[in-house]
Tab-separated table of N, CA and C in Angstrom:
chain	number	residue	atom	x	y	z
I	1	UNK	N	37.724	-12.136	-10.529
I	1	UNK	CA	37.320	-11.544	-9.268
I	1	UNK	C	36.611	-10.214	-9.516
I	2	UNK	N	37.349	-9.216	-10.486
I	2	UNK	CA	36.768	-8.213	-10.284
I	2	UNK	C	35.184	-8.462	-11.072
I	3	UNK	N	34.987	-9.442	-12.472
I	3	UNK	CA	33.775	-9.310	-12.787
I	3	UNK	C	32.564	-9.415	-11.649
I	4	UNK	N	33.255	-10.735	-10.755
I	4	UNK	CA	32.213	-11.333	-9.767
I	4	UNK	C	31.477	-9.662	-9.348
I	5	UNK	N	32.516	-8.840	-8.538
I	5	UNK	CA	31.769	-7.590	-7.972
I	5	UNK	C	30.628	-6.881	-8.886
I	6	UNK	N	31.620	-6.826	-10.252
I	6	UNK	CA	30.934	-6.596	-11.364
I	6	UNK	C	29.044	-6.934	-11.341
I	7	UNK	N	29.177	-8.182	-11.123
I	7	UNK	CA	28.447	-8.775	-11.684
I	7	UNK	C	27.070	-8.905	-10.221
I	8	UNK	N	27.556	-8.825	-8.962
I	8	UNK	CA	27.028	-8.850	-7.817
I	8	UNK	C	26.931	-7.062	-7.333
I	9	UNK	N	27.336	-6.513	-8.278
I	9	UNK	CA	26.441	-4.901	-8.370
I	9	UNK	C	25.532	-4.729	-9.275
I	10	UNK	N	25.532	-6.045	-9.929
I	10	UNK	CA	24.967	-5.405	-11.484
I	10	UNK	C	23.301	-6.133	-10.924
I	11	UNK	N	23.532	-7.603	-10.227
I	11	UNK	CA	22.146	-7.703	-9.528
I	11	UNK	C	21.619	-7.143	-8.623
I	12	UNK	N	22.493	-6.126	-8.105
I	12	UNK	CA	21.906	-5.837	-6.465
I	12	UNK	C	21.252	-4.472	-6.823
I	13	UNK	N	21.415	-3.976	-8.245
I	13	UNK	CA	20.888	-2.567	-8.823
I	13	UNK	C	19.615	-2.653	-9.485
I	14	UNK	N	19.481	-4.315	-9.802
I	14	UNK	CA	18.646	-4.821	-10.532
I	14	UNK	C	17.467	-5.142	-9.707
I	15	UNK	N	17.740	-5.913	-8.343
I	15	UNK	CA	16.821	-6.053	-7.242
I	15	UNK	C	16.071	-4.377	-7.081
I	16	UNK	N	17.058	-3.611	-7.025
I	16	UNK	CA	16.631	-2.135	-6.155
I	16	UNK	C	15.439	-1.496	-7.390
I	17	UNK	N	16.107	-1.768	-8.440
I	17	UNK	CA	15.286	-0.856	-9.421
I	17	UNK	C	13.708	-1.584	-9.800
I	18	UNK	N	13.625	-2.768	-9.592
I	18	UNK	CA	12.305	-3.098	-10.041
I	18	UNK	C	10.879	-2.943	-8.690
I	19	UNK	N	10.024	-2.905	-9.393
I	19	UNK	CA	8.681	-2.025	-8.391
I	19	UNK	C	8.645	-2.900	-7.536
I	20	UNK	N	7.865	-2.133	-6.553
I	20	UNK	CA	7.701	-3.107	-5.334
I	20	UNK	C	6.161	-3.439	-5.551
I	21	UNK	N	5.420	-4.366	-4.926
I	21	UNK	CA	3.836	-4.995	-5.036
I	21	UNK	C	3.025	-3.869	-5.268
I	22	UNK	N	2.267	-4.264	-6.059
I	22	UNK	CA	1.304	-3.875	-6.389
I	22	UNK	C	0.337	-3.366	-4.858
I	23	UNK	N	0.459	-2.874	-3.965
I	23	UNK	CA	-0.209	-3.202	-2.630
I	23	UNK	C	-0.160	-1.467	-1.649
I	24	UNK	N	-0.238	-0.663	-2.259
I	24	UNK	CA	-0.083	0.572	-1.687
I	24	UNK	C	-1.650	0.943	-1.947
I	25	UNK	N	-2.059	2.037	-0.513
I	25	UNK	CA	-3.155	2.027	-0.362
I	25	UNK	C	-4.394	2.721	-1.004
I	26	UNK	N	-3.635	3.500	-2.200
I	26	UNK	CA	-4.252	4.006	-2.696
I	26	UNK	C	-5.373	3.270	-4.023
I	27	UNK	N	-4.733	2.086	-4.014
I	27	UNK	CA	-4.955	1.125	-5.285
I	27	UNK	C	-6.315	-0.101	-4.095
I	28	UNK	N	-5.964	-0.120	-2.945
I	28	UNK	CA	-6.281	-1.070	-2.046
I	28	UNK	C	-8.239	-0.979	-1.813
I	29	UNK	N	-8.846	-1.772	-2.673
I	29	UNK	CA	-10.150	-1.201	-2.192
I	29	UNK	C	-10.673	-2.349	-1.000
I	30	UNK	N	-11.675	-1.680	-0.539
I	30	UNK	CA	-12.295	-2.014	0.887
I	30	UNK	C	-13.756	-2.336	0.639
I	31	UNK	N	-13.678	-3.373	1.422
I	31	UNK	CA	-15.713	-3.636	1.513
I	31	UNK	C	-16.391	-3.576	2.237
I	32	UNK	N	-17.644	-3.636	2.144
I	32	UNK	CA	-18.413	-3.048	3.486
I	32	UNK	C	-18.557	-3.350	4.447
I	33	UNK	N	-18.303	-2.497	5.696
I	33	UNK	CA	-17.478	-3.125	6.911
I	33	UNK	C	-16.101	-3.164	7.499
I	34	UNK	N	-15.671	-3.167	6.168
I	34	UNK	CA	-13.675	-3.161	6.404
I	34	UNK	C	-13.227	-1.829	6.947
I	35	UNK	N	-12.373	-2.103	7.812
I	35	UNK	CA	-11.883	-0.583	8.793
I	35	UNK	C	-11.394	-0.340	7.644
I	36	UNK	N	-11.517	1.534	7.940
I	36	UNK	CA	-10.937	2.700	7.131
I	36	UNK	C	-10.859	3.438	8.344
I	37	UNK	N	-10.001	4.758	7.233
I	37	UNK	CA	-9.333	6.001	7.954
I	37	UNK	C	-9.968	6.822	6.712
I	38	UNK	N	-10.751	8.098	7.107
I	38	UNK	CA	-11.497	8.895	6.506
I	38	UNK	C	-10.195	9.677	5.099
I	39	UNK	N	-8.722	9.579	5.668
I	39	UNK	CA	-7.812	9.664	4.683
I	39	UNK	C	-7.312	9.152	3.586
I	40	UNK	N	-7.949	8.086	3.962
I	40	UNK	CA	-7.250	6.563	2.751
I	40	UNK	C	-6.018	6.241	2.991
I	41	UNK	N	-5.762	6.271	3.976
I	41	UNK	CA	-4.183	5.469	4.400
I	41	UNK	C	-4.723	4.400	4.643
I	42	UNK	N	-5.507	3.491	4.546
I	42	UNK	CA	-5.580	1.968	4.815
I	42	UNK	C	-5.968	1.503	3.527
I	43	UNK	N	-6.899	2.044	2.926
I	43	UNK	CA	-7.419	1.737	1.756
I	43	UNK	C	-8.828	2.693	1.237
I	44	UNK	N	-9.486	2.936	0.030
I	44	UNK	CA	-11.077	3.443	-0.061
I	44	UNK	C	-11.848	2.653	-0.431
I	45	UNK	N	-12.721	2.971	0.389
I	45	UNK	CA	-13.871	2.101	0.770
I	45	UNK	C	-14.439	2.218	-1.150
I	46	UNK	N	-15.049	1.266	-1.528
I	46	UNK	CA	-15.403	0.727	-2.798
I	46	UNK	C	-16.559	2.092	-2.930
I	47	UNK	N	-17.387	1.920	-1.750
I	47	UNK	CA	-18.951	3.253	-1.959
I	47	UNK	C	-18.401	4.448	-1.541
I	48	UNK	N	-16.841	4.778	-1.462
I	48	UNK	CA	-16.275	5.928	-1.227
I	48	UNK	C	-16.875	6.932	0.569
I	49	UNK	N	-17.408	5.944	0.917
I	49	UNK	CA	-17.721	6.034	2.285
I	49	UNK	C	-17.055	5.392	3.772
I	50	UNK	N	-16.134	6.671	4.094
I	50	UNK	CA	-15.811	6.025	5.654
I	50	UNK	C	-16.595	6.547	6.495
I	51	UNK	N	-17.030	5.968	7.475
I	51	UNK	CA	-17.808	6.475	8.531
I	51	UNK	C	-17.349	6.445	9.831
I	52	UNK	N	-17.286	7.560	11.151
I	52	UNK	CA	-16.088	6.909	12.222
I	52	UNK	C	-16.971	8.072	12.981
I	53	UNK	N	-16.806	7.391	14.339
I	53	UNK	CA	-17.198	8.637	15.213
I	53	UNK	C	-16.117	9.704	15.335
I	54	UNK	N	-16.191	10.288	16.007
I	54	UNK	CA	-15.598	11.783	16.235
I	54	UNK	C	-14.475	11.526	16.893
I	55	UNK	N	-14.444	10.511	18.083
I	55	UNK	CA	-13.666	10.653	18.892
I	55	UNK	C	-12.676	9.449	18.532
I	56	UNK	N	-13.087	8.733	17.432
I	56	UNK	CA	-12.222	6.924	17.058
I	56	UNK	C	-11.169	7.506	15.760
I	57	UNK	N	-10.408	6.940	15.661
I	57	UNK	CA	-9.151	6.977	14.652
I	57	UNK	C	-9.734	6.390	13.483
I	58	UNK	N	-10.439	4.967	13.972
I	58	UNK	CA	-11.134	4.792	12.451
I	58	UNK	C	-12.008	4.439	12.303
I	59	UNK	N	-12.619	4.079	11.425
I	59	UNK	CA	-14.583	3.969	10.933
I	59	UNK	C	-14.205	2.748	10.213
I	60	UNK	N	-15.546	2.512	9.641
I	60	UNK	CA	-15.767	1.620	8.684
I	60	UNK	C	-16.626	1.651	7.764
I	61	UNK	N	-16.189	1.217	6.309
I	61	UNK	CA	-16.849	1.355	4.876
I	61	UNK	C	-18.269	1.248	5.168
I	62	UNK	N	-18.759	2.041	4.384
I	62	UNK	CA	-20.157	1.905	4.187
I	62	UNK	C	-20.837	1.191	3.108
């Protein structure tokens, strides 16, 4: 009994510790056309160009 716990902490430390996807936005590139945020919280645009009006939240790659 006690290994079982043992052994059902020993995977549940194992789940926690390994990376999560490859998929965070800094890695995430964009193509031309694809909505962006002039910040790169969605992703950067490949030609390093967001374009957005003034008054919109977001633009799109150039």
């Amino acid at each position: 009994m006690k290994l079982s716990f043992v052994a059902t902490f020993a995977l549940l430390g194992l789940a926690a510790a390994l990376p999560a996807s490859n998929n965070d936005a800094a890695t995430n590139k964009l193509k031309a056309g694809d909505t962006c945020k002039p910040d790169g919280s969605l992703g950067i645009c490949e030609s390093n160009k967001c374009i957005k009006d003034k008054d919109a939240d977001t633009g799109n790659c150039q």
